[in-house]
Amino acid sequence: MLKLDASELGLKAEVIGRAAKQVPFVAAFALTNAIKDGREGERETMRSVFDKPTPYTLNALQVRPATKQNLKAELGFKEGFGGTPAWKYLGPSVAGGQRKRKRFEIALTRAGILRSNEFTVPGRGAQLDSYGNMNRGQIVRILSALGAASDAAQNTIRRPKRSNRKRNLDYFVLRGTRAPDGVYLREGRTVLPILIFVKGMTYSKRFPYYEKARTVIPTAFRKHFRAGWERFVVNDVRRKA
């Protein structure tokens, strides 16, 4: 039988003891970084299933790091911190189901313009940003022109401002014609659809949440544990042996 004592390798017992105490710290380091790799895997999935996802969407997931006292790292949706909670608008794409109403849709419903079973989609004349979302300024102008702004002082349903009259701009609601129901913009002799009213908007499951992370994390944990062990333990033992 071959026995090998640590002292024969020049490793002092107190050094080994210090190394052993570092195991929870290394494990927390590996867990946290593995979860971060999982988050990046989920972002890759977002880029593949969504059309031009916004930075807000890509940053919708947050990491709760592990500590040596609590060896558990978590990956979850951000709560919003005053804005819209991430799950509220990403949930239908994860679990399927009906899309949540947007704030301006709620405002249009309260004003009696949009019916309770209707949603909106951008029309041909809608101003979209680089991510395909409605321009915020145009939404504000629509709500103001239709008397649906939450702040009554912003509502200008009576007449367009003089600067707008010069361009002959006007938003109005059109229903019961051959054209789709919705909000239209009259600009000179041209009429453009801005918001089209549709009944119901159901999402199919597009975002396979956690699936990518589950495949990434086990390998990532082993990689980060080895790196952490080398960085925080082996190098320290070498210095103090």
PDB file of C-alpha atoms in Angstrom:
ATOM      1  CA  MET A   1       0.000   0.000   0.000  1.00  0.00           C
ATOM      2  CA  LEU A   2       1.289   3.378  -0.974  1.00  0.00           C
ATOM      3  CA  LYS A   3       0.589   6.215   1.398  1.00  0.00           C
ATOM      4  CA  LEU A   4       1.260   9.805   0.578  1.00  0.00           C
ATOM      5  CA  ASP A   5       1.252  12.469   3.255  1.00  0.00           C
ATOM      6  CA  ALA A   6       0.710  16.101   2.360  1.00  0.00           C
ATOM      7  CA  SER A   7       3.823  17.062   4.267  1.00  0.00           C
ATOM      8  CA  GLU A   8       5.897  15.003   1.842  1.00  0.00           C
ATOM      9  CA  LEU A   9       4.789  17.433  -0.887  1.00  0.00           C
ATOM     10  CA  GLY A  10       5.712  20.409   1.221  1.00  0.00           C
ATOM     11  CA  LEU A  11       2.094  21.323   2.004  1.00  0.00           C
ATOM     12  CA  LYS A  12       1.579  22.418   5.580  1.00  0.00           C
ATOM     13  CA  ALA A  13      -1.595  21.406   7.383  1.00  0.00           C
ATOM     14  CA  GLU A  14      -2.576  24.996   8.078  1.00  0.00           C
ATOM     15  CA  VAL A  15      -2.228  25.848   4.377  1.00  0.00           C
ATOM     16  CA  ILE A  16      -4.478  22.934   3.442  1.00  0.00           C
ATOM     17  CA  GLY A  17      -6.953  24.098   6.069  1.00  0.00           C
ATOM     18  CA  ARG A  18      -7.076  27.577   4.592  1.00  0.00           C
ATOM     19  CA  ALA A  19      -7.609  26.090   1.142  1.00  0.00           C
ATOM     20  CA  ALA A  20     -10.523  23.995   2.383  1.00  0.00           C
ATOM     21  CA  LYS A  21     -12.162  27.089   3.843  1.00  0.00           C
ATOM     22  CA  GLN A  22     -12.120  28.677   0.405  1.00  0.00           C
ATOM     23  CA  VAL A  23     -14.320  25.979  -1.148  1.00  0.00           C
ATOM     24  CA  PRO A  24     -17.646  27.774  -0.400  1.00  0.00           C
ATOM     25  CA  PHE A  25     -16.248  31.013  -1.808  1.00  0.00           C
ATOM     26  CA  VAL A  26     -15.089  29.287  -5.001  1.00  0.00           C
ATOM     27  CA  ALA A  27     -18.441  27.533  -5.314  1.00  0.00           C
ATOM     28  CA  ALA A  28     -20.291  30.871  -4.976  1.00  0.00           C
ATOM     29  CA  PHE A  29     -17.980  32.399  -7.569  1.00  0.00           C
ATOM     30  CA  ALA A  30     -18.665  29.530  -9.978  1.00  0.00           C
ATOM     31  CA  LEU A  31     -22.430  29.536  -9.399  1.00  0.00           C
ATOM     32  CA  THR A  32     -22.743  33.278 -10.003  1.00  0.00           C
ATOM     33  CA  ASN A  33     -20.678  33.264 -13.180  1.00  0.00           C
ATOM     34  CA  ALA A  34     -22.428  30.153 -14.495  1.00  0.00           C
ATOM     35  CA  ILE A  35     -25.785  31.903 -14.043  1.00  0.00           C
ATOM     36  CA  LYS A  36     -24.406  34.940 -15.890  1.00  0.00           C
ATOM     37  CA  ASP A  37     -23.422  32.648 -18.777  1.00  0.00           C
ATOM     38  CA  GLY A  38     -26.940  31.238 -18.673  1.00  0.00           C
ATOM     39  CA  ARG A  39     -28.341  34.757 -18.941  1.00  0.00           C
ATOM     40  CA  GLU A  40     -26.218  35.407 -22.022  1.00  0.00           C
ATOM     41  CA  GLY A  41     -27.554  32.160 -23.498  1.00  0.00           C
ATOM     42  CA  GLU A  42     -31.096  33.430 -22.947  1.00  0.00           C
ATOM     43  CA  ARG A  43     -30.180  36.688 -24.668  1.00  0.00           C
ATOM     44  CA  GLU A  44     -28.979  34.731 -27.687  1.00  0.00           C
ATOM     45  CA  THR A  45     -32.356  33.011 -27.744  1.00  0.00           C
ATOM     46  CA  MET A  46     -34.148  36.380 -27.585  1.00  0.00           C
ATOM     47  CA  ARG A  47     -32.162  37.603 -30.572  1.00  0.00           C
ATOM     48  CA  SER A  48     -33.176  34.524 -32.563  1.00  0.00           C
ATOM     49  CA  VAL A  49     -36.916  34.472 -31.729  1.00  0.00           C
ATOM     50  CA  PHE A  50     -37.711  38.204 -31.545  1.00  0.00           C
ATOM     51  CA  ASP A  51     -37.412  40.698 -34.376  1.00  0.00           C
ATOM     52  CA  LYS A  52     -34.890  43.355 -33.320  1.00  0.00           C
ATOM     53  CA  PRO A  53     -35.347  43.025 -29.533  1.00  0.00           C
ATOM     54  CA  THR A  54     -34.796  46.290 -27.690  1.00  0.00           C
ATOM     55  CA  PRO A  55     -32.030  46.722 -25.099  1.00  0.00           C
ATOM     56  CA  TYR A  56     -34.835  46.842 -22.499  1.00  0.00           C
ATOM     57  CA  THR A  57     -35.936  43.350 -23.551  1.00  0.00           C
ATOM     58  CA  LEU A  58     -32.398  41.964 -23.699  1.00  0.00           C
ATOM     59  CA  ASN A  59     -31.770  43.314 -20.190  1.00  0.00           C
ATOM     60  CA  ALA A  60     -35.037  41.963 -18.785  1.00  0.00           C
ATOM     61  CA  LEU A  61     -33.249  39.169 -16.885  1.00  0.00           C
ATOM     62  CA  GLN A  62     -31.311  39.782 -13.697  1.00  0.00           C
ATOM     63  CA  VAL A  63     -28.855  37.660 -11.748  1.00  0.00           C
ATOM     64  CA  ARG A  64     -29.053  37.253  -7.988  1.00  0.00           C
ATOM     65  CA  PRO A  65     -25.526  36.181  -7.032  1.00  0.00           C
ATOM     66  CA  ALA A  66     -24.593  33.360  -4.684  1.00  0.00           C
ATOM     67  CA  THR A  67     -22.567  33.931  -1.536  1.00  0.00           C
ATOM     68  CA  LYS A  68     -20.456  31.540   0.508  1.00  0.00           C
ATOM     69  CA  GLN A  69     -23.197  31.659   3.164  1.00  0.00           C
ATOM     70  CA  ASN A  70     -25.948  30.988   0.613  1.00  0.00           C
ATOM     71  CA  LEU A  71     -24.762  28.778  -2.238  1.00  0.00           C
ATOM     72  CA  LYS A  72     -27.639  29.598  -4.552  1.00  0.00           C
ATOM     73  CA  ALA A  73     -27.615  31.864  -7.608  1.00  0.00           C
ATOM     74  CA  GLU A  74     -30.835  32.812  -9.386  1.00  0.00           C
ATOM     75  CA  LEU A  75     -31.850  34.071 -12.814  1.00  0.00           C
ATOM     76  CA  GLY A  76     -35.208  35.809 -13.090  1.00  0.00           C
ATOM     77  CA  PHE A  77     -37.202  38.593 -14.681  1.00  0.00           C
ATOM     78  CA  LYS A  78     -36.705  42.134 -13.433  1.00  0.00           C
ATOM     79  CA  GLU A  79     -39.585  43.579 -11.452  1.00  0.00           C
ATOM     80  CA  GLY A  80     -39.622  46.892 -13.293  1.00  0.00           C
ATOM     81  CA  PHE A  81     -38.576  49.343 -10.549  1.00  0.00           C
ATOM     82  CA  GLY A  82     -41.333  51.792 -11.484  1.00  0.00           C
ATOM     83  CA  GLY A  83     -41.604  50.670 -15.102  1.00  0.00           C
ATOM     84  CA  THR A  84     -43.347  47.693 -16.653  1.00  0.00           C
ATOM     85  CA  PRO A  85     -42.317  44.377 -15.018  1.00  0.00           C
ATOM     86  CA  ALA A  86     -40.475  42.252 -17.578  1.00  0.00           C
ATOM     87  CA  TRP A  87     -42.757  39.248 -17.123  1.00  0.00           C
ATOM     88  CA  LYS A  88     -45.824  41.351 -17.927  1.00  0.00           C
ATOM     89  CA  TYR A  89     -44.793  41.855 -21.545  1.00  0.00           C
ATOM     90  CA  LEU A  90     -42.552  38.816 -22.081  1.00  0.00           C
ATOM     91  CA  GLY A  91     -44.820  36.328 -20.300  1.00  0.00           C
ATOM     92  CA  PRO A  92     -47.175  35.726 -23.259  1.00  0.00           C
ATOM     93  CA  SER A  93     -44.190  34.873 -25.460  1.00  0.00           C
ATOM     94  CA  VAL A  94     -42.943  32.419 -22.833  1.00  0.00           C
ATOM     95  CA  ALA A  95     -46.198  30.756 -21.828  1.00  0.00           C
ATOM     96  CA  GLY A  96     -48.457  31.740 -24.728  1.00  0.00           C
ATOM     97  CA  GLY A  97     -51.792  33.493 -24.323  1.00  0.00           C
ATOM     98  CA  GLN A  98     -53.325  36.901 -24.887  1.00  0.00           C
ATOM     99  CA  ARG A  99     -51.109  39.968 -25.094  1.00  0.00           C
ATOM    100  CA  LYS A 100     -51.361  42.474 -22.269  1.00  0.00           C
ATOM    101  CA  ARG A 101     -52.784  45.857 -23.116  1.00  0.00           C
ATOM    102  CA  LYS A 102     -50.345  48.687 -23.620  1.00  0.00           C
ATOM    103  CA  ARG A 103     -50.749  51.904 -21.651  1.00  0.00           C
ATOM    104  CA  PHE A 104     -51.968  53.930 -24.618  1.00  0.00           C
ATOM    105  CA  GLU A 105     -54.495  51.190 -25.438  1.00  0.00           C
ATOM    106  CA  ILE A 106     -55.858  51.449 -21.916  1.00  0.00           C
ATOM    107  CA  ALA A 107     -56.111  55.223 -22.379  1.00  0.00           C
ATOM    108  CA  LEU A 108     -57.984  54.794 -25.672  1.00  0.00           C
ATOM    109  CA  THR A 109     -60.373  52.320 -24.010  1.00  0.00           C
ATOM    110  CA  ARG A 110     -61.076  54.676 -21.114  1.00  0.00           C
ATOM    111  CA  ALA A 111     -61.868  57.405 -23.627  1.00  0.00           C
ATOM    112  CA  GLY A 112     -64.383  55.121 -25.361  1.00  0.00           C
ATOM    113  CA  ILE A 113     -62.344  54.964 -28.558  1.00  0.00           C
ATOM    114  CA  LEU A 114     -61.103  51.390 -28.296  1.00  0.00           C
ATOM    115  CA  ARG A 115     -63.507  48.607 -27.368  1.00  0.00           C
ATOM    116  CA  SER A 116     -62.804  46.242 -24.500  1.00  0.00           C
ATOM    117  CA  ASN A 117     -62.055  43.320 -26.827  1.00  0.00           C
ATOM    118  CA  GLU A 118     -59.814  45.310 -29.179  1.00  0.00           C
ATOM    119  CA  PHE A 119     -56.087  45.878 -29.450  1.00  0.00           C
ATOM    120  CA  THR A 120     -54.012  47.958 -31.864  1.00  0.00           C
ATOM    121  CA  VAL A 121     -51.340  47.226 -34.452  1.00  0.00           C
ATOM    122  CA  PRO A 122     -49.304  49.872 -36.315  1.00  0.00           C
ATOM    123  CA  GLY A 123     -50.706  50.983 -39.647  1.00  0.00           C
ATOM    124  CA  ARG A 124     -48.854  51.986 -42.803  1.00  0.00           C
ATOM    125  CA  GLY A 125     -48.450  55.574 -41.625  1.00  0.00           C
ATOM    126  CA  ALA A 126     -47.178  54.773 -38.129  1.00  0.00           C
ATOM    127  CA  GLN A 127     -43.804  56.174 -37.163  1.00  0.00           C
ATOM    128  CA  LEU A 128     -41.677  53.267 -35.929  1.00  0.00           C
ATOM    129  CA  ASP A 129     -38.314  53.274 -34.212  1.00  0.00           C
ATOM    130  CA  SER A 130     -35.393  51.072 -35.231  1.00  0.00           C
ATOM    131  CA  TYR A 131     -36.903  48.210 -33.188  1.00  0.00           C
ATOM    132  CA  GLY A 132     -40.307  48.339 -34.888  1.00  0.00           C
ATOM    133  CA  ASN A 133     -42.114  50.006 -31.983  1.00  0.00           C
ATOM    134  CA  MET A 134     -44.473  52.975 -32.225  1.00  0.00           C
ATOM    135  CA  ASN A 135     -42.802  56.335 -31.847  1.00  0.00           C
ATOM    136  CA  ARG A 136     -43.630  57.693 -28.400  1.00  0.00           C
ATOM    137  CA  GLY A 137     -44.111  61.235 -29.673  1.00  0.00           C
ATOM    138  CA  GLN A 138     -46.701  60.115 -32.205  1.00  0.00           C
ATOM    139  CA  ILE A 139     -48.600  58.183 -29.537  1.00  0.00           C
ATOM    140  CA  VAL A 140     -48.712  61.307 -27.367  1.00  0.00           C
ATOM    141  CA  ARG A 141     -50.006  63.362 -30.298  1.00  0.00           C
ATOM    142  CA  ILE A 142     -52.711  60.772 -31.046  1.00  0.00           C
ATOM    143  CA  LEU A 143     -53.902  60.661 -27.429  1.00  0.00           C
ATOM    144  CA  SER A 144     -53.899  64.443 -27.246  1.00  0.00           C
ATOM    145  CA  ALA A 145     -55.779  64.903 -30.533  1.00  0.00           C
ATOM    146  CA  LEU A 146     -58.418  62.325 -29.566  1.00  0.00           C
ATOM    147  CA  GLY A 147     -58.882  63.644 -26.030  1.00  0.00           C
ATOM    148  CA  ALA A 148     -57.527  60.459 -24.486  1.00  0.00           C
ATOM    149  CA  ALA A 149     -54.458  61.818 -22.693  1.00  0.00           C
ATOM    150  CA  SER A 150     -54.361  61.035 -18.975  1.00  0.00           C
ATOM    151  CA  ASP A 151     -53.524  64.686 -18.303  1.00  0.00           C
ATOM    152  CA  ALA A 152     -56.598  66.691 -19.373  1.00  0.00           C
ATOM    153  CA  ALA A 153     -54.399  69.718 -20.070  1.00  0.00           C
ATOM    154  CA  GLN A 154     -52.726  67.780 -22.877  1.00  0.00           C
ATOM    155  CA  ASN A 155     -55.963  67.078 -24.724  1.00  0.00           C
ATOM    156  CA  THR A 156     -56.400  69.264 -27.808  1.00  0.00           C
ATOM    157  CA  ILE A 157     -59.362  67.596 -29.429  1.00  0.00           C
ATOM    158  CA  ARG A 158     -61.003  70.905 -30.296  1.00  0.00           C
ATOM    159  CA  ARG A 159     -58.647  72.041 -33.082  1.00  0.00           C
ATOM    160  CA  PRO A 160     -55.048  71.322 -34.110  1.00  0.00           C
ATOM    161  CA  LYS A 161     -52.538  73.946 -33.081  1.00  0.00           C
ATOM    162  CA  ARG A 162     -51.713  76.682 -35.576  1.00  0.00           C
ATOM    163  CA  SER A 163     -48.396  75.012 -36.456  1.00  0.00           C
ATOM    164  CA  ASN A 164     -50.311  71.841 -37.249  1.00  0.00           C
ATOM    165  CA  ARG A 165     -53.023  73.685 -39.201  1.00  0.00           C
ATOM    166  CA  LYS A 166     -50.351  74.996 -41.539  1.00  0.00           C
ATOM    167  CA  ARG A 167     -49.461  71.382 -42.389  1.00  0.00           C
ATOM    168  CA  ASN A 168     -53.163  70.419 -42.359  1.00  0.00           C
ATOM    169  CA  LEU A 169     -52.576  67.526 -39.931  1.00  0.00           C
ATOM    170  CA  ASP A 170     -55.391  65.798 -38.103  1.00  0.00           C
ATOM    171  CA  TYR A 171     -55.918  62.442 -36.344  1.00  0.00           C
ATOM    172  CA  PHE A 172     -59.371  60.903 -36.363  1.00  0.00           C
ATOM    173  CA  VAL A 173     -61.121  57.582 -35.690  1.00  0.00           C
ATOM    174  CA  LEU A 174     -62.700  55.719 -38.569  1.00  0.00           C
ATOM    175  CA  ARG A 175     -65.236  52.919 -38.095  1.00  0.00           C
ATOM    176  CA  GLY A 176     -67.827  51.125 -40.187  1.00  0.00           C
ATOM    177  CA  THR A 177     -66.325  51.746 -43.616  1.00  0.00           C
ATOM    178  CA  ARG A 178     -64.536  49.574 -46.138  1.00  0.00           C
ATOM    179  CA  ALA A 179     -61.253  50.604 -44.532  1.00  0.00           C
ATOM    180  CA  PRO A 180     -60.169  48.805 -41.360  1.00  0.00           C
ATOM    181  CA  ASP A 181     -61.355  50.371 -38.115  1.00  0.00           C
ATOM    182  CA  GLY A 182     -58.649  52.452 -36.530  1.00  0.00           C
ATOM    183  CA  VAL A 183     -56.968  55.821 -36.073  1.00  0.00           C
ATOM    184  CA  TYR A 184     -56.068  57.675 -39.244  1.00  0.00           C
ATOM    185  CA  LEU A 185     -54.035  60.748 -40.051  1.00  0.00           C
ATOM    186  CA  ARG A 186     -55.240  63.327 -42.574  1.00  0.00           C
ATOM    187  CA  GLU A 187     -52.313  65.203 -44.092  1.00  0.00           C
ATOM    188  CA  GLY A 188     -53.410  67.419 -46.925  1.00  0.00           C
ATOM    189  CA  ARG A 189     -55.327  65.211 -49.339  1.00  0.00           C
ATOM    190  CA  THR A 190     -53.684  62.056 -48.028  1.00  0.00           C
ATOM    191  CA  VAL A 191     -55.202  59.804 -45.374  1.00  0.00           C
ATOM    192  CA  LEU A 192     -52.904  57.285 -43.721  1.00  0.00           C
ATOM    193  CA  PRO A 193     -53.759  54.444 -41.299  1.00  0.00           C
ATOM    194  CA  ILE A 194     -51.799  54.919 -38.077  1.00  0.00           C
ATOM    195  CA  LEU A 195     -53.367  52.428 -35.645  1.00  0.00           C
ATOM    196  CA  ILE A 196     -55.513  49.521 -36.805  1.00  0.00           C
ATOM    197  CA  PHE A 197     -58.017  48.051 -34.339  1.00  0.00           C
ATOM    198  CA  VAL A 198     -57.981  44.248 -34.118  1.00  0.00           C
ATOM    199  CA  LYS A 199     -59.941  41.845 -31.942  1.00  0.00           C
ATOM    200  CA  GLY A 200     -57.773  39.797 -29.636  1.00  0.00           C
ATOM    201  CA  MET A 201     -54.038  39.252 -29.882  1.00  0.00           C
ATOM    202  CA  THR A 202     -52.894  35.799 -28.837  1.00  0.00           C
ATOM    203  CA  TYR A 203     -49.223  34.909 -28.773  1.00  0.00           C
ATOM    204  CA  SER A 204     -47.877  31.433 -29.376  1.00  0.00           C
ATOM    205  CA  LYS A 205     -44.935  30.251 -27.304  1.00  0.00           C
ATOM    206  CA  ARG A 206     -41.883  31.781 -28.949  1.00  0.00           C
ATOM    207  CA  PHE A 207     -39.374  32.268 -26.157  1.00  0.00           C
ATOM    208  CA  PRO A 208     -38.291  28.893 -24.669  1.00  0.00           C
ATOM    209  CA  TYR A 209     -37.274  30.475 -21.392  1.00  0.00           C
ATOM    210  CA  TYR A 210     -34.610  28.631 -19.341  1.00  0.00           C
ATOM    211  CA  GLU A 211     -34.047  25.935 -21.969  1.00  0.00           C
ATOM    212  CA  LYS A 212     -30.847  27.503 -23.261  1.00  0.00           C
ATOM    213  CA  ALA A 213     -29.667  28.317 -19.733  1.00  0.00           C
ATOM    214  CA  ARG A 214     -30.164  24.721 -18.601  1.00  0.00           C
ATOM    215  CA  THR A 215     -27.844  23.484 -21.335  1.00  0.00           C
ATOM    216  CA  VAL A 216     -25.214  26.167 -20.680  1.00  0.00           C
ATOM    217  CA  ILE A 217     -25.004  26.256 -16.886  1.00  0.00           C
ATOM    218  CA  PRO A 218     -23.603  22.768 -15.994  1.00  0.00           C
ATOM    219  CA  THR A 219     -20.579  23.125 -18.264  1.00  0.00           C
ATOM    220  CA  ALA A 220     -20.148  26.776 -17.308  1.00  0.00           C
ATOM    221  CA  PHE A 221     -20.155  25.890 -13.590  1.00  0.00           C
ATOM    222  CA  ARG A 222     -17.348  23.362 -14.020  1.00  0.00           C
ATOM    223  CA  LYS A 223     -15.328  25.849 -16.071  1.00  0.00           C
ATOM    224  CA  HIS A 224     -15.734  28.661 -13.536  1.00  0.00           C
ATOM    225  CA  PHE A 225     -15.086  26.375 -10.563  1.00  0.00           C
ATOM    226  CA  ARG A 226     -11.768  25.273 -12.073  1.00  0.00           C
ATOM    227  CA  ALA A 227     -10.874  28.891 -12.838  1.00  0.00           C
ATOM    228  CA  GLY A 228     -11.877  30.014  -9.337  1.00  0.00           C
ATOM    229  CA  TRP A 229      -9.967  27.180  -7.685  1.00  0.00           C
ATOM    230  CA  GLU A 230      -6.835  28.091  -9.642  1.00  0.00           C
ATOM    231  CA  ARG A 231      -7.233  31.788  -8.939  1.00  0.00           C
ATOM    232  CA  PHE A 232      -8.238  31.822  -5.286  1.00  0.00           C
ATOM    233  CA  VAL A 233      -6.823  28.587  -3.890  1.00  0.00           C
ATOM    234  CA  VAL A 234      -3.954  27.138  -5.903  1.00  0.00           C
ATOM    235  CA  ASN A 235      -2.165  30.438  -6.350  1.00  0.00           C
ATOM    236  CA  ASP A 236      -2.650  31.229  -2.660  1.00  0.00           C
ATOM    237  CA  VAL A 237      -1.283  27.827  -1.612  1.00  0.00           C
ATOM    238  CA  ARG A 238       1.702  28.276  -3.841  1.00  0.00           C
ATOM    239  CA  ARG A 239       2.486  31.617  -2.255  1.00  0.00           C
ATOM    240  CA  LYS A 240       2.144  30.357   1.318  1.00  0.00           C
ATOM    241  CA  ALA A 241       3.479  26.775   1.036  1.00  0.00           C
TER     242      ALA A 241
END
